[in-house]
Amino acid sequence: MTERCYGFLADFAHPEPLIKAARAAREAGYTRMEAYSPFMLSELEPVLGQRSNRAYWAGILGALIGGGLGLGMQIYANLSYPLDIGGRPLIALQGFAVITFLLTITGGALGALFGLLFLCRLPLLHHPLFETEAFQRATDDRFLLCIRADDPLFSETETAIWLAERAVSVSKVPA
Amino acid sequence: MSPADAEPRYQGADTPHFLPRQMPLGEVSDRVLTVPVDFAPYRRAWWALFIFGCSLLGLFVASAIVVVWKGVGVYGNNNLVNWGLPILNYMWWLGIGHAGTFISAMLLLLNRPWRNSLNRMAELMTLLAVVCAGIYPILHLGRPWLFYWSAPYPNTMELWPQFKSPTSWDFFAVLGYLLVSLIFIYIGAIPDFASARDHARKRRYKIFYGLLALGWRGASSHWAHWRRAYRFIALLAIPLVFAVSSGYSFLLDLSPETGWHSTVFPPYFVAGAIFSGFALVIVIALGLRRFFGWQLLITVKHLDVLGILLLASGWMTAYGYFADIFIAFYSGKEHEITVTMARLAGPMAWSWWTAIFFNLICLQALWWPQVRRNGKALLAIAVGVLIGMWCERWMLIVVPATRDYLTATWQGYSPTFWDWSLFIGTFGLFLVPFSLFMRLLPMVSTFEVKEALHRYRGGADD
């Protein structure tokens, strides 16, 4: 068999067997794998070593940039065109607080959005998995585990058998 | 109670998400995601709604053209009442938006899984309500094509907006609120777009949803980031709601008008905003429930909880009414009392008493569970609250302006035909995109419903 392969996709009818299989695969030494589910399974995060707070940090960074630009813009504009109204201070931080706050929040939301897209490497309109029939229900009611071909332990025969012992069905994903 | 609602499985189960414990995951997708793909059963009713919306939108466009062409003189605004209906409607619509964010963000962070049946429609309502609101200040400018002057941009005159003024704050508030709501809806809908893409059979739907889904695959590493990004934005959205509503109460402070300076205004406006928004959420939830036959997803128990929320936020708003009046008399200032008496017994007292009638008296029917669980009664109360809140804004904005410091200048106010037609037209501005969303988007967040079903699984079927 010389056909290039993305990995093996195991199909489960329920989330619990998927979590069990993911844990078992981790214990068996597989490292390059990914689970697919129609909704978030937070139990999988520690199992697959995917706990990461980088999306929060992207949001926080966006918020800081938004707030910084907001405050900077107001200070700059007031220095660039000074208006003396009743002797009030030119740089009135209390007055600037509202826009700074609003732009902090807007920046935070934009940061979280772009952070999410970057961390998930989206948009990505084509992926080998989309060609696999078993994947069609991954966003509906099936739970899938994919062991990728670039895993050091991956072997066309053994990985397939190992997965077939646990899953409802196993299919090969062409690259 | 309609006979369909009497069915036990529509009553709402004793689970945190109110759905039957053993409801199959596929059934959720079947009910929601097949709607855009297989629209035949709803086509006639949908077209009726869409054409009705289009005629209202036509009215809006015609009125907007008249306003732009002839200038703001077509409004009924006069020397004293220079805000009138345009700003009143702006506040009314903007307030309505707030409940959507509240349901989506606050109830997400408070971990109330029953929100999952309602959040998508509430978020879409927010987005469109903000659009309807945002159009008003622009059309009220006099030269609406120069509205971009309120944005800070480098120009040859080196002029900048006055950042110390609430009018400038309001520009950023509305813009920020629109952007944040849009991002929040979009992130929250990506997994559903992916699901719709995989459900679609026709190629054009596959392409449409495929582009919207950005290639989402439901990978566990993606979910890990998604969860954090979504919660982060929810956390930001809550202070934003408070900032936007308090922000437009500061707009009133700009003026020397009596009756616009009560310190209760910011919380009072936030409560009123959420109150009126819950009313529209109830109307939309009941409408979609009937339109798509989603009694199983939006159960009687959901209606019950919405009724309780409406009652609670109504009492918070009522506190604002009482505090405002109490402070006016307690201050002992003659003109404050004059304005308050004009609200209570002047020529426009109808606005105050209509607000009290709908927002306080009729609302008390919601203490009875039978009323909260009865679709028709709940609908009547919710529509009443929307009318009541509109009258409340009239009482707050128009009445003080008719009672200036100089008695000789006192003047009434009556909106013109174009005032009314523009307002009625904004319902088209709301309804047309909303009906397109109904046609094309999953109106219930299916993956969040499925997650809730999974998390609270176990035990016998209800």
XYZ file of C-alpha atoms in Angstrom:
637
model
C 0.000 0.000 0.000
C 1.631 3.161 -1.182
C -1.430 5.427 -0.927
C -0.750 8.324 1.418
C -2.808 8.349 4.532
C -3.905 11.111 6.972
C -4.751 8.695 9.736
C -7.348 6.314 11.085
C -10.744 7.546 12.175
C -12.587 5.573 14.830
C -16.306 6.086 15.225
C -18.142 5.956 18.578
C -21.846 6.244 19.252
C -21.463 7.875 22.669
C -19.068 10.305 24.281
C -18.025 8.010 27.149
C -16.385 5.294 24.971
C -14.601 8.047 23.067
C -13.156 9.499 26.249
C -12.157 6.004 27.396
C -10.514 5.230 24.065
C -8.694 8.564 24.030
C -7.339 7.851 27.495
C -6.306 4.345 26.458
C -4.596 5.655 23.335
C -2.719 8.162 25.422
C -1.602 5.381 27.759
C -0.616 3.239 24.778
C 1.768 6.037 23.785
C -0.035 7.744 20.919
C 0.557 11.481 20.900
C -0.731 12.852 17.600
C -4.432 12.388 17.785
C -7.538 14.454 17.824
C -11.087 13.829 18.966
C -14.129 15.200 17.138
C -17.471 15.765 18.774
C -20.662 17.666 17.951
C -20.325 19.608 21.197
C -17.653 20.458 23.711
C -16.397 17.581 25.844
C -14.349 19.298 28.507
C -13.234 15.903 29.877
C -11.074 15.471 26.780
C -8.905 18.496 27.462
C -6.642 16.887 30.082
C -6.744 13.502 28.331
C -5.433 14.869 25.055
C -3.186 17.453 26.705
C -5.046 20.338 25.083
C -5.554 22.535 28.112
C -4.448 25.948 26.964
C -5.407 29.433 28.051
C -4.019 31.129 24.989
C -7.494 32.186 23.814
C -7.918 34.137 27.079
C -4.553 35.763 26.557
C -5.477 36.726 23.000
C -8.581 38.413 24.396
C -6.629 40.161 27.140
C -4.042 41.354 24.625
C -6.819 42.671 22.370
C -8.408 44.441 25.339
C -5.119 46.098 26.281
C -4.488 47.205 22.708
C -8.069 48.508 22.362
C -7.927 50.372 25.668
C -4.447 51.739 24.972
C -5.409 52.985 21.536
C -8.639 54.449 22.925
C -6.932 56.417 25.665
C -4.028 57.371 23.406
C -6.402 58.647 20.735
C -8.247 60.892 23.181
C -5.072 62.320 24.688
C -3.559 62.882 21.256
C -6.695 64.548 19.876
C -6.918 66.925 22.826
C -3.258 67.883 22.521
C -3.528 68.214 18.757
C -6.485 70.625 18.962
C -6.638 72.023 22.483
C -10.015 73.382 23.525
C -10.118 75.393 26.730
C -13.689 75.115 27.955
C -14.211 76.841 31.274
C -10.622 76.146 32.306
C -11.254 72.434 32.530
C -8.208 70.184 32.280
C -7.130 69.272 28.782
C -6.389 65.674 29.695
C -9.476 64.762 31.732
C -8.960 61.135 32.597
C -12.387 60.839 34.226
C -14.022 62.012 31.022
C -11.852 59.753 28.914
C -12.635 56.699 31.015
C -15.891 55.859 29.227
C -14.499 55.605 25.690
C -11.370 53.885 26.968
C -13.569 51.321 28.676
C -15.790 50.804 25.631
C -12.798 50.358 23.325
C -11.157 48.007 25.837
C -14.189 45.750 25.574
C -14.440 46.031 21.799
C -10.728 45.289 21.486
C -11.075 42.331 23.835
C -13.862 40.828 21.752
C -11.895 41.352 18.526
C -8.799 39.879 20.175
C -10.717 36.803 21.308
C -12.213 36.368 17.819
C -8.928 36.639 15.942
C -7.128 34.661 18.633
C -9.657 31.870 18.275
C -9.335 31.834 14.505
C -5.539 31.843 14.709
C -5.317 29.166 17.373
C -7.715 26.890 15.477
C -6.001 27.678 12.161
C -9.325 28.786 10.680
C -10.570 29.548 8.085
C -9.513 26.313 6.486
C -12.058 25.375 3.907
C -10.677 22.019 2.979
C -9.476 19.201 5.177
C -8.837 15.509 4.453
C -11.480 14.545 7.053
C -14.265 16.148 5.026
C -13.774 13.407 2.413
C -14.469 10.622 4.878
C -17.958 9.297 5.100
C -17.767 8.533 8.806
C -16.998 12.196 9.467
C -20.354 13.370 8.075
C -22.068 12.909 11.427
C -19.228 14.352 13.524
C -21.183 17.576 13.951
C -24.456 15.758 14.545
C -24.422 12.852 16.981
C -21.229 10.823 16.481
C -17.979 10.950 18.400
C -14.745 10.310 16.567
C -11.126 9.738 17.404
C -8.468 10.196 14.776
C -4.924 8.874 15.209
C -2.807 10.659 12.678
C -0.332 8.962 10.362
C 2.500 11.193 11.540
C 2.327 9.663 15.029
C 5.617 7.869 15.807
C 3.714 4.762 16.938
C 1.419 4.733 13.911
C 1.301 1.549 11.920
C -1.215 0.803 9.209
C -2.150 -2.566 10.614
C -1.642 -2.318 14.363
C -3.308 1.058 14.851
C -6.317 -0.061 12.845
C -6.680 -3.218 14.897
C -6.123 -1.358 18.150
C -8.875 1.100 17.267
C -11.225 -1.566 15.908
C -11.175 -3.301 19.296
C -12.785 -0.243 20.859
C -14.812 1.604 18.238
C -18.022 0.916 16.336
C -16.142 1.223 13.070
C -12.743 2.365 11.843
C -12.028 4.004 8.536
C -8.888 5.095 6.821
C -8.626 8.789 5.962
C -6.826 9.418 2.684
C -4.459 12.348 2.778
C -53.636 26.835 27.543
C -53.613 25.489 24.033
C -54.225 21.743 23.698
C -50.707 21.152 22.322
C -49.096 22.671 25.386
C -51.027 20.354 27.646
C -49.012 17.387 26.410
C -46.797 16.265 29.257
C -43.593 16.254 27.220
C -44.062 19.920 26.358
C -44.426 20.838 30.014
C -40.695 20.836 30.598
C -38.775 18.165 32.421
C -37.255 18.430 35.852
C -33.758 18.783 34.421
C -31.501 21.870 34.400
C -32.194 22.304 30.689
C -35.951 21.529 30.937
C -35.694 18.951 28.129
C -36.392 15.239 28.482
C -33.361 13.524 29.981
C -33.088 10.882 27.295
C -33.775 13.074 24.292
C -31.627 11.738 21.421
C -28.938 14.116 20.173
C -29.991 13.558 16.585
C -33.483 14.754 17.373
C -32.174 18.204 18.288
C -30.440 18.490 14.917
C -33.462 17.124 13.132
C -35.760 19.690 14.632
C -33.531 22.712 14.155
C -31.064 22.078 11.360
C -33.457 20.586 8.870
C -35.477 23.803 8.907
C -33.239 25.762 6.493
C -32.595 22.690 4.370
C -36.162 21.474 4.149
C -38.280 24.582 4.415
C -41.353 23.396 2.513
C -43.755 23.080 5.489
C -43.106 26.642 6.589
C -42.882 28.287 3.190
C -46.326 29.896 2.998
C -46.298 31.311 6.512
C -42.763 32.507 6.000
C -43.566 34.356 2.807
C -46.503 36.023 4.515
C -44.203 37.209 7.296
C -41.486 38.261 4.881
C -43.804 40.258 2.652
C -45.374 41.919 5.680
C -41.855 42.821 6.839
C -40.931 44.100 3.382
C -43.942 46.404 3.262
C -42.951 47.857 6.632
C -39.381 48.177 5.399
C -40.699 50.004 2.351
C -42.445 52.425 4.690
C -39.173 52.887 6.531
C -37.214 53.582 3.371
C -39.838 56.047 2.132
C -39.888 57.890 5.463
C -36.098 57.941 5.664
C -35.918 59.429 2.170
C -38.413 62.115 3.174
C -36.417 62.920 6.316
C -33.157 63.147 4.388
C -34.686 65.054 1.481
C -36.698 67.601 3.409
C -34.637 67.751 6.584
C -35.535 67.157 10.215
C -38.282 69.749 9.970
C -40.631 66.913 9.019
C -40.369 65.658 12.597
C -42.758 67.096 15.134
C -39.854 68.384 17.228
C -40.117 72.029 18.241
C -38.096 74.633 20.111
C -38.549 72.984 23.459
C -39.027 69.328 22.620
C -36.043 68.890 20.381
C -35.552 65.213 20.998
C -39.055 63.874 20.622
C -39.804 60.599 18.962
C -36.463 59.936 17.233
C -34.477 59.802 20.484
C -37.345 58.135 22.323
C -37.395 55.336 19.760
C -33.623 55.130 19.816
C -33.689 54.464 23.544
C -36.591 52.062 23.250
C -34.878 49.917 20.615
C -31.462 50.054 22.223
C -32.946 48.999 25.534
C -34.637 46.020 23.936
C -31.290 44.767 22.721
C -29.948 44.393 26.225
C -31.952 41.362 27.244
C -30.366 39.318 24.472
C -26.914 39.902 25.845
C -28.182 39.264 29.339
C -29.685 35.882 28.429
C -26.663 34.825 26.417
C -23.816 36.083 28.511
C -25.018 36.317 32.092
C -26.893 33.010 32.083
C -23.927 31.324 30.375
C -21.575 32.441 33.117
C -24.130 31.591 35.800
C -24.373 28.125 34.263
C -28.081 27.990 33.475
C -28.337 25.376 30.707
C -31.997 26.165 29.912
C -30.731 29.329 28.259
C -29.443 27.195 25.381
C -32.900 26.942 23.839
C -33.252 30.711 23.799
C -29.866 32.352 23.397
C -29.518 32.313 19.618
C -32.838 34.061 18.959
C -32.166 36.505 21.783
C -28.749 37.381 20.347
C -30.179 37.936 16.880
C -32.831 40.134 18.432
C -30.069 42.158 20.128
C -28.189 42.664 16.906
C -31.224 43.865 14.978
C -32.510 46.019 17.819
C -29.130 47.777 17.949
C -29.321 48.376 14.200
C -32.842 49.826 14.515
C -31.648 52.019 17.384
C -28.455 53.135 15.684
C -30.283 54.396 12.609
C -32.184 57.002 14.680
C -29.365 59.287 15.842
C -28.052 59.220 12.279
C -31.402 60.245 10.797
C -31.759 62.856 13.531
C -28.522 64.608 12.617
C -30.023 66.834 9.967
C -27.290 65.981 7.517
C -27.156 62.206 7.958
C -24.651 61.715 5.167
C -22.084 63.406 7.387
C -22.638 60.989 10.258
C -19.057 59.816 9.978
C -18.050 63.147 11.478
C -18.784 61.631 14.873
C -15.983 59.147 14.288
C -12.434 60.218 15.030
C -10.624 60.239 11.718
C -7.742 62.349 10.441
C -9.121 65.265 8.452
C -7.709 68.385 6.848
C -9.293 70.616 9.478
C -7.594 68.619 12.243
C -10.894 68.537 14.081
C -11.714 65.758 16.515
C -14.885 64.683 18.255
C -15.354 66.142 21.731
C -14.375 63.052 23.697
C -15.530 64.580 26.977
C -19.145 64.657 25.782
C -21.719 61.893 26.246
C -22.714 62.227 22.585
C -19.263 61.027 21.628
C -19.456 58.277 24.270
C -22.718 57.200 22.737
C -21.153 56.807 19.304
C -18.568 54.436 20.734
C -21.156 52.666 22.878
C -23.451 51.835 19.974
C -20.604 50.904 17.655
C -18.917 48.762 20.290
C -22.167 47.114 21.265
C -22.938 46.277 17.639
C -19.477 44.816 17.058
C -19.350 42.827 20.282
C -22.866 41.428 19.725
C -21.959 40.438 16.188
C -18.737 38.707 17.280
C -20.545 36.957 20.117
C -23.283 35.637 17.815
C -20.811 34.576 15.196
C -18.480 32.687 17.504
C -21.486 31.093 19.143
C -22.869 30.014 15.778
C -19.751 28.631 14.063
C -20.297 25.050 15.318
C -23.935 25.250 14.236
C -22.960 26.457 10.782
C -20.662 23.429 10.539
C -23.529 21.224 11.607
C -25.836 22.805 9.045
C -23.141 22.321 6.403
C -22.987 18.603 7.166
C -26.778 18.372 7.178
C -27.243 20.136 3.871
C -27.866 18.037 0.807
C -28.019 20.689 -1.873
C -24.693 22.014 -3.052
C -25.596 25.691 -2.676
C -26.440 25.188 0.982
C -23.237 23.245 1.519
C -21.237 26.131 0.072
C -23.186 28.767 1.995
C -22.832 27.078 5.375
C -19.357 25.806 4.543
C -18.131 29.361 4.064
C -19.841 30.530 7.261
C -18.417 27.602 9.242
C -14.878 28.511 8.167
C -13.933 24.840 8.138
C -14.969 24.061 11.712
C -14.489 20.360 12.448
C -15.447 20.075 16.094
C -11.927 18.991 17.003
C -11.311 18.784 20.716
C -8.388 21.223 20.463
C -10.694 23.685 18.750
C -13.367 23.262 21.411
C -10.766 24.006 24.081
C -10.007 27.395 22.521
C -13.606 28.022 21.521
C -14.860 27.595 25.082
C -12.405 30.145 26.431
C -12.964 32.695 23.671
C -16.755 32.418 24.066
C -16.685 32.793 27.819
C -14.220 35.644 27.600
C -16.546 37.617 25.336
C -19.516 36.774 27.565
C -17.579 38.191 30.488
C -16.924 41.404 28.540
C -20.494 41.708 27.293
C -22.030 42.068 30.751
C -20.255 45.277 31.798
C -20.872 46.511 28.265
C -24.644 46.210 28.737
C -24.440 48.286 31.882
C -22.174 50.830 30.202
C -24.389 51.293 27.152
C -27.624 51.763 29.098
C -26.071 54.019 31.707
C -24.374 55.803 28.828
C -27.598 56.963 27.287
C -28.932 58.020 30.641
C -25.903 60.348 30.757
C -27.046 61.815 27.459
C -30.025 63.231 29.328
C -27.657 64.814 31.821
C -26.215 66.948 29.035
C -29.260 69.161 29.104
C -30.227 71.625 31.842
C -33.785 70.237 31.611
C -35.330 69.447 34.980
C -36.300 65.818 35.504
C -33.314 64.399 33.664
C -30.789 64.438 36.471
C -31.931 61.880 38.985
C -29.032 59.753 40.254
C -31.238 56.675 39.948
C -31.155 56.991 36.148
C -28.252 54.670 35.222
C -29.521 51.589 37.127
C -33.127 52.531 36.344
C -32.342 52.617 32.611
C -30.439 49.337 32.762
C -33.360 47.653 34.511
C -35.867 49.174 32.100
C -33.772 48.099 29.141
C -33.541 44.499 30.282
C -37.231 44.555 31.196
C -38.372 45.640 27.732
C -35.908 43.235 26.121
C -37.306 40.262 28.045
C -40.737 41.254 26.779
C -39.564 41.040 23.174
C -37.679 37.799 23.851
C -40.963 36.356 25.109
C -42.787 37.522 21.983
C -40.093 36.033 19.718
C -39.802 32.783 21.657
C -43.570 32.279 21.550
C -43.641 33.179 17.873
C -40.873 30.794 16.832
C -42.233 28.070 19.074
C -45.494 28.225 17.225
C -44.035 28.868 13.782
C -41.652 25.926 13.793
C -43.558 23.740 16.245
C -40.677 23.734 18.716
C -42.759 23.018 21.806
C -40.282 20.342 22.769
C -37.283 22.683 22.634
C -38.941 25.754 24.096
C -41.024 24.129 26.771
C -43.714 25.575 28.968
C -41.079 25.725 31.691
C -38.960 28.058 29.574
C -41.976 30.363 29.332
C -42.407 30.108 33.073
C -38.813 31.218 33.726
C -39.063 34.050 31.210
C -42.226 35.192 32.993
C -40.373 35.232 36.310
C -37.500 37.211 34.782
C -39.984 39.708 33.326
C -41.652 40.119 36.703
C -38.341 40.567 38.528
C -36.905 43.092 36.080
C -40.290 44.859 36.122
C -40.021 45.402 39.857
C -36.475 46.724 39.462
C -37.816 49.221 36.930
C -40.676 50.089 39.272
C -38.115 50.955 41.924
C -36.790 53.515 39.440
C -40.264 55.075 39.081
C -40.713 55.408 42.804
C -37.186 56.624 43.496
C -37.454 59.247 40.763
C -40.703 60.645 42.162
C -39.596 60.408 45.768
C -36.387 62.320 45.081
C -38.277 65.025 43.196
C -40.512 65.754 46.187
C -37.779 65.153 48.747
C -35.540 67.704 47.023
C -38.180 70.352 47.677
C -37.196 72.134 44.487
C -40.208 73.821 43.020
C -39.447 73.128 39.410
C -38.651 69.470 40.048
C -42.087 69.164 41.611
C -43.689 71.020 38.682
C -42.160 68.574 36.213
C -43.118 65.574 38.302
C -46.675 66.840 38.610
C -46.736 67.297 34.830
C -45.754 63.645 34.554
C -48.422 62.528 37.005
C -51.294 64.865 36.154
C -50.345 67.067 33.203
C -51.729 66.927 29.681
C -49.383 64.010 28.949
C -50.156 62.095 32.117
C -51.498 59.315 29.900
C -47.883 58.273 29.262
C -47.108 57.858 32.948
C -50.351 56.047 33.750
C -50.114 53.755 30.699
C -46.589 52.850 31.767
C -47.772 52.130 35.304
C -50.769 50.185 34.042
C -48.768 47.839 31.816
C -45.410 47.752 33.593
C -46.657 47.490 37.097
C -50.327 46.571 37.392
C -50.836 44.075 34.552
C -47.403 42.644 35.244
C -48.491 41.364 38.648
C -50.543 38.674 36.923
C -47.211 36.901 36.455
C -47.191 35.959 40.134
C -49.590 33.168 39.132
C -47.861 30.178 37.492
C -50.994 29.507 35.412
C -50.506 32.892 33.724
C -46.781 32.393 33.132
C -47.436 28.986 31.630
C -50.189 30.162 29.336
C -48.768 31.282 26.006
C -51.558 33.715 25.139
C -51.642 35.427 28.525
C -47.851 35.711 28.581
C -47.869 37.179 25.089
C -50.478 39.756 26.064
C -48.472 40.835 29.099
C -45.224 41.001 27.099
C -46.780 43.138 24.366
C -48.262 45.303 27.112
C -44.794 45.774 28.602
C -43.392 46.833 25.225
C -46.134 49.466 24.940
C -45.676 50.445 28.566
C -41.934 50.882 28.151
C -42.478 53.051 25.099
C -44.856 55.241 27.104
C -42.332 55.320 29.930
C -39.728 56.765 27.566
C -42.277 59.341 26.445
C -42.872 60.274 30.048
C -39.126 60.519 30.688
C -38.015 62.331 27.564
C -40.898 64.363 26.213
C -42.736 65.514 29.334
C -39.838 67.385 31.058
C -39.029 69.136 27.784
C -42.556 70.561 27.609
C -42.119 72.120 31.059
C -39.230 74.526 30.673
C -38.018 76.907 33.381
C -39.809 79.790 31.677
C -43.543 79.240 31.936
C -44.209 81.512 28.972
C -42.360 79.167 26.619
C -44.267 76.041 27.603
C -45.294 74.189 24.523
C -46.866 70.869 23.728
C -45.551 68.254 21.415
C -47.214 66.083 18.829
C -45.355 63.733 16.522
C -46.044 64.125 12.827
C -47.014 61.507 10.286
C -43.351 60.976 9.382
C -42.414 60.466 13.009
C -44.893 57.633 13.213
C -44.193 56.156 9.805
C -40.464 56.042 10.525
C -41.129 54.316 13.822
C -43.522 51.784 12.318
C -41.033 51.311 9.506
C -38.270 50.287 11.907
C -40.305 47.164 12.629
C -39.702 46.275 9.005
C -36.020 46.981 9.470
C -36.204 44.431 12.286
C -38.531 41.928 10.695
C -36.974 41.534 7.248
C -33.493 40.465 8.434
C -35.085 38.463 11.230
C -37.218 36.477 8.819
C -34.146 35.898 6.659
C -32.358 34.584 9.746
C -35.326 32.301 10.388
C -34.994 31.041 6.866
C -31.242 30.530 6.873
C -29.837 30.204 10.376
C -30.317 27.597 13.080
C -32.486 29.598 15.470
C -31.696 27.353 18.429
C -28.114 26.706 19.422
C -28.137 22.958 18.789
C -24.653 22.118 19.999
C -25.222 23.871 23.301
C -28.514 22.032 23.763
C -26.722 18.757 23.000
C -23.971 19.563 25.453
C -26.508 20.251 28.168
C -28.297 16.997 27.325
C -25.007 15.129 27.628
C -23.938 16.778 30.869
C -27.153 16.033 32.699
C -27.720 12.572 31.301
C -28.473 9.636 33.580
C -31.445 8.363 35.512
C -34.761 7.272 34.097
C -36.568 8.974 31.266
C -39.067 11.583 32.338
